[in-house]
Amino acid sequence: MTLATSPIGVFDSGIGGLSVLQALRRELPHEHFVYLADSGNAPYGERGDAFVQARTHAIAQHLQAQHGIKALVIACNTATAAAVESLRAAMPQLPLIGVEPAIKPAAASSQTQHVGVMATRGTVESRRFRKLLSEHGQNVQFHVQACDGLARAIELSTLQQPEAAGEASEIEALSARYISALGQFGLKTGEMDTLVLGCTHYIFIKEELRALLGRRCN
Ligand code: DGL
């Protein structure tokens, strides 16, 4: 049985969901949270649906059994894409909130009607993501890039030196490669004026990405 004072569970494959936790704490200062980073199994993005589903179910059960959570926030786009539906079916009594790439607000705010999307392979290849694009893609063209290795490099960059040193240049190289693969950013017709960061890890390199884009993008 859960109480009003029971905690809300928040989980991600690693550090990415901390950006979501920060926002939750700001919005809900009176709630208690328990955060689980599945770092031993990160990253999820290139692992395949069956693995991510199994981890998500195991984590939900663990948080419920050990912490008596009253709700669960899946602060991971990849896990939401792979597992939110099966988890809802398996634990119907547990309120579930998933995060998904911000396709809808991006489509609404783009002036050029070209939007770039960076996300993990698991997310971009998912049925949920394709549905999201088709729901909001009537007037907007989405340019989608699966960013293999990027979440892993961001996760590793948080380790103690000297391991983290190599990851900074890996992050730089991968970011440059993926931004250039997406195409032309800018405010002219046909250019992308909006970039969606469809993985909670990428929020931590927002400024680096912004520097690569210059002033040409939201
Ligand atoms: N932070 C996660 C997401 O939002 C997953 C990154 C990963 O583990 O590959 O998709």
PDB file of N, CA and C and ligand atoms in Angstrom, residues 12-17 41-46 75-79 99 119-121 123 150-152 155 198-202, ligand 1:
ATOM      1  N   ASP A  12      16.765   6.108 -14.905  1.00  0.00           N
ATOM      2  CA  ASP A  12      17.368   6.244 -16.236  1.00  0.00           C
ATOM      3  C   ASP A  12      18.467   5.188 -16.317  1.00  0.00           C
ATOM      4  N   SER A  13      19.012   5.011 -17.525  1.00  0.00           N
ATOM      5  CA  SER A  13      20.145   4.093 -17.657  1.00  0.00           C
ATOM      6  C   SER A  13      21.356   4.622 -16.881  1.00  0.00           C
ATOM      7  N   GLY A  14      21.378   5.907 -16.599  1.00  0.00           N
ATOM      8  CA  GLY A  14      22.545   6.474 -15.910  1.00  0.00           C
ATOM      9  C   GLY A  14      22.250   7.861 -15.394  1.00  0.00           C
ATOM     10  N   ILE A  15      23.120   8.801 -15.792  1.00  0.00           N
ATOM     11  CA  ILE A  15      22.997  10.161 -15.248  1.00  0.00           C
ATOM     12  C   ILE A  15      21.950  11.025 -15.950  1.00  0.00           C
ATOM     13  N   GLY A  16      21.506  10.586 -17.140  1.00  0.00           N
ATOM     14  CA  GLY A  16      20.636  11.443 -17.956  1.00  0.00           C
ATOM     15  C   GLY A  16      19.402  11.923 -17.212  1.00  0.00           C
ATOM     16  N   GLY A  17      18.780  11.011 -16.454  1.00  0.00           N
ATOM     17  CA  GLY A  17      17.535  11.346 -15.768  1.00  0.00           C
ATOM     18  C   GLY A  17      17.701  12.349 -14.645  1.00  0.00           C
ATOM     19  N   ASN A  41      24.461  -1.126 -16.492  1.00  0.00           N
ATOM     20  CA  ASN A  41      23.919  -1.596 -17.772  1.00  0.00           C
ATOM     21  C   ASN A  41      23.831  -0.502 -18.826  1.00  0.00           C
ATOM     22  N   ALA A  42      24.311   0.693 -18.493  1.00  0.00           N
ATOM     23  CA  ALA A  42      24.257   1.801 -19.461  1.00  0.00           C
ATOM     24  C   ALA A  42      25.353   1.618 -20.510  1.00  0.00           C
ATOM     25  N   PRO A  43      25.153   2.100 -21.727  1.00  0.00           N
ATOM     26  CA  PRO A  43      23.946   2.767 -22.191  1.00  0.00           C
ATOM     27  C   PRO A  43      22.911   1.757 -22.708  1.00  0.00           C
ATOM     28  N   TYR A  44      21.652   2.197 -22.754  1.00  0.00           N
ATOM     29  CA  TYR A  44      20.565   1.343 -23.247  1.00  0.00           C
ATOM     30  C   TYR A  44      20.394   1.443 -24.765  1.00  0.00           C
ATOM     31  N   GLY A  45      20.841   2.556 -25.310  1.00  0.00           N
ATOM     32  CA  GLY A  45      20.462   2.952 -26.668  1.00  0.00           C
ATOM     33  C   GLY A  45      20.750   1.956 -27.771  1.00  0.00           C
ATOM     34  N   GLU A  46      21.796   1.125 -27.583  1.00  0.00           N
ATOM     35  CA  GLU A  46      22.143   0.197 -28.659  1.00  0.00           C
ATOM     36  C   GLU A  46      21.976  -1.249 -28.215  1.00  0.00           C
ATOM     37  N   ALA A  75      12.690   8.358 -16.755  1.00  0.00           N
ATOM     38  CA  ALA A  75      13.371   9.575 -17.216  1.00  0.00           C
ATOM     39  C   ALA A  75      14.362   9.245 -18.329  1.00  0.00           C
ATOM     40  N   CYS A  76      13.923   8.405 -19.233  1.00  0.00           N
ATOM     41  CA  CYS A  76      14.779   7.863 -20.284  1.00  0.00           C
ATOM     42  C   CYS A  76      13.908   7.650 -21.517  1.00  0.00           C
ATOM     43  N   ASN A  77      14.236   8.340 -22.591  1.00  0.00           N
ATOM     44  CA  ASN A  77      13.456   8.211 -23.829  1.00  0.00           C
ATOM     45  C   ASN A  77      13.515   6.786 -24.371  1.00  0.00           C
ATOM     46  N   THR A  78      14.702   6.167 -24.255  1.00  0.00           N
ATOM     47  CA  THR A  78      14.901   4.828 -24.820  1.00  0.00           C
ATOM     48  C   THR A  78      14.050   3.798 -24.082  1.00  0.00           C
ATOM     49  N   ALA A  79      14.021   3.893 -22.746  1.00  0.00           N
ATOM     50  CA  ALA A  79      13.242   2.943 -21.955  1.00  0.00           C
ATOM     51  C   ALA A  79      11.748   3.188 -22.140  1.00  0.00           C
ATOM     52  N   VAL A  99       9.202   9.778 -20.552  1.00  0.00           N
ATOM     53  CA  VAL A  99       9.623  10.968 -21.305  1.00  0.00           C
ATOM     54  C   VAL A  99       9.826  10.571 -22.772  1.00  0.00           C
ATOM     55  N   ALA A 119      18.779  11.421 -31.043  1.00  0.00           N
ATOM     56  CA  ALA A 119      18.284  10.487 -30.031  1.00  0.00           C
ATOM     57  C   ALA A 119      19.075   9.194 -30.152  1.00  0.00           C
ATOM     58  N   THR A 120      18.809   8.262 -29.256  1.00  0.00           N
ATOM     59  CA  THR A 120      19.518   6.976 -29.344  1.00  0.00           C
ATOM     60  C   THR A 120      18.914   6.142 -30.479  1.00  0.00           C
ATOM     61  N   ARG A 121      19.664   5.130 -30.873  1.00  0.00           N
ATOM     62  CA  ARG A 121      19.177   4.231 -31.932  1.00  0.00           C
ATOM     63  C   ARG A 121      17.876   3.548 -31.490  1.00  0.00           C
ATOM     64  N   THR A 123      15.576   4.628 -29.523  1.00  0.00           N
ATOM     65  CA  THR A 123      14.444   5.552 -29.635  1.00  0.00           C
ATOM     66  C   THR A 123      14.040   5.751 -31.091  1.00  0.00           C
ATOM     67  N   LEU A 150      27.128   8.365 -28.175  1.00  0.00           N
ATOM     68  CA  LEU A 150      27.156   9.681 -27.519  1.00  0.00           C
ATOM     69  C   LEU A 150      26.739   9.601 -26.045  1.00  0.00           C
ATOM     70  N   ALA A 151      25.659   8.882 -25.747  1.00  0.00           N
ATOM     71  CA  ALA A 151      25.226   8.767 -24.343  1.00  0.00           C
ATOM     72  C   ALA A 151      26.316   8.066 -23.519  1.00  0.00           C
ATOM     73  N   ARG A 152      26.957   7.081 -24.120  1.00  0.00           N
ATOM     74  CA  ARG A 152      28.026   6.354 -23.410  1.00  0.00           C
ATOM     75  C   ARG A 152      29.174   7.299 -23.062  1.00  0.00           C
ATOM     76  N   GLU A 155      28.123   9.580 -20.288  1.00  0.00           N
ATOM     77  CA  GLU A 155      28.093   8.823 -19.022  1.00  0.00           C
ATOM     78  C   GLU A 155      29.533   8.662 -18.482  1.00  0.00           C
ATOM     79  N   GLY A 198      16.660  14.354 -27.981  1.00  0.00           N
ATOM     80  CA  GLY A 198      15.728  13.283 -27.634  1.00  0.00           C
ATOM     81  C   GLY A 198      16.316  12.205 -26.752  1.00  0.00           C
ATOM     82  N   CYS A 199      17.294  12.579 -25.941  1.00  0.00           N
ATOM     83  CA  CYS A 199      17.893  11.651 -24.975  1.00  0.00           C
ATOM     84  C   CYS A 199      18.270  12.489 -23.765  1.00  0.00           C
ATOM     85  N   THR A 200      17.906  12.023 -22.581  1.00  0.00           N
ATOM     86  CA  THR A 200      18.117  12.864 -21.399  1.00  0.00           C
ATOM     87  C   THR A 200      19.608  13.094 -21.105  1.00  0.00           C
ATOM     88  N   HIS A 201      20.475  12.225 -21.611  1.00  0.00           N
ATOM     89  CA  HIS A 201      21.917  12.461 -21.437  1.00  0.00           C
ATOM     90  C   HIS A 201      22.383  13.718 -22.180  1.00  0.00           C
ATOM     91  N   TYR A 202      21.769  13.989 -23.339  1.00  0.00           N
ATOM     92  CA  TYR A 202      22.296  15.055 -24.198  1.00  0.00           C
ATOM     93  C   TYR A 202      22.117  16.446 -23.595  1.00  0.00           C
TER      94      TYR A 202
HETATM   95  N1  DGL B   1      19.195   8.758 -21.238  1.00  0.00           N
HETATM   96  C1  DGL B   1      18.543   7.801 -22.048  1.00  0.00           C
HETATM   97  C2  DGL B   1      17.533   8.375 -23.031  1.00  0.00           C
HETATM   98  O1  DGL B   1      16.940   9.395 -22.750  1.00  0.00           O
HETATM   99  C3  DGL B   1      19.328   6.621 -22.554  1.00  0.00           C
HETATM  100  C4  DGL B   1      20.705   6.793 -23.039  1.00  0.00           C
HETATM  101  C5  DGL B   1      21.313   5.434 -23.188  1.00  0.00           C
HETATM  102  O2  DGL B   1      21.409   4.745 -22.184  1.00  0.00           O
HETATM  103  O3  DGL B   1      21.662   5.063 -24.334  1.00  0.00           O
HETATM  104  O4  DGL B   1      17.290   7.806 -24.064  1.00  0.00           O
END
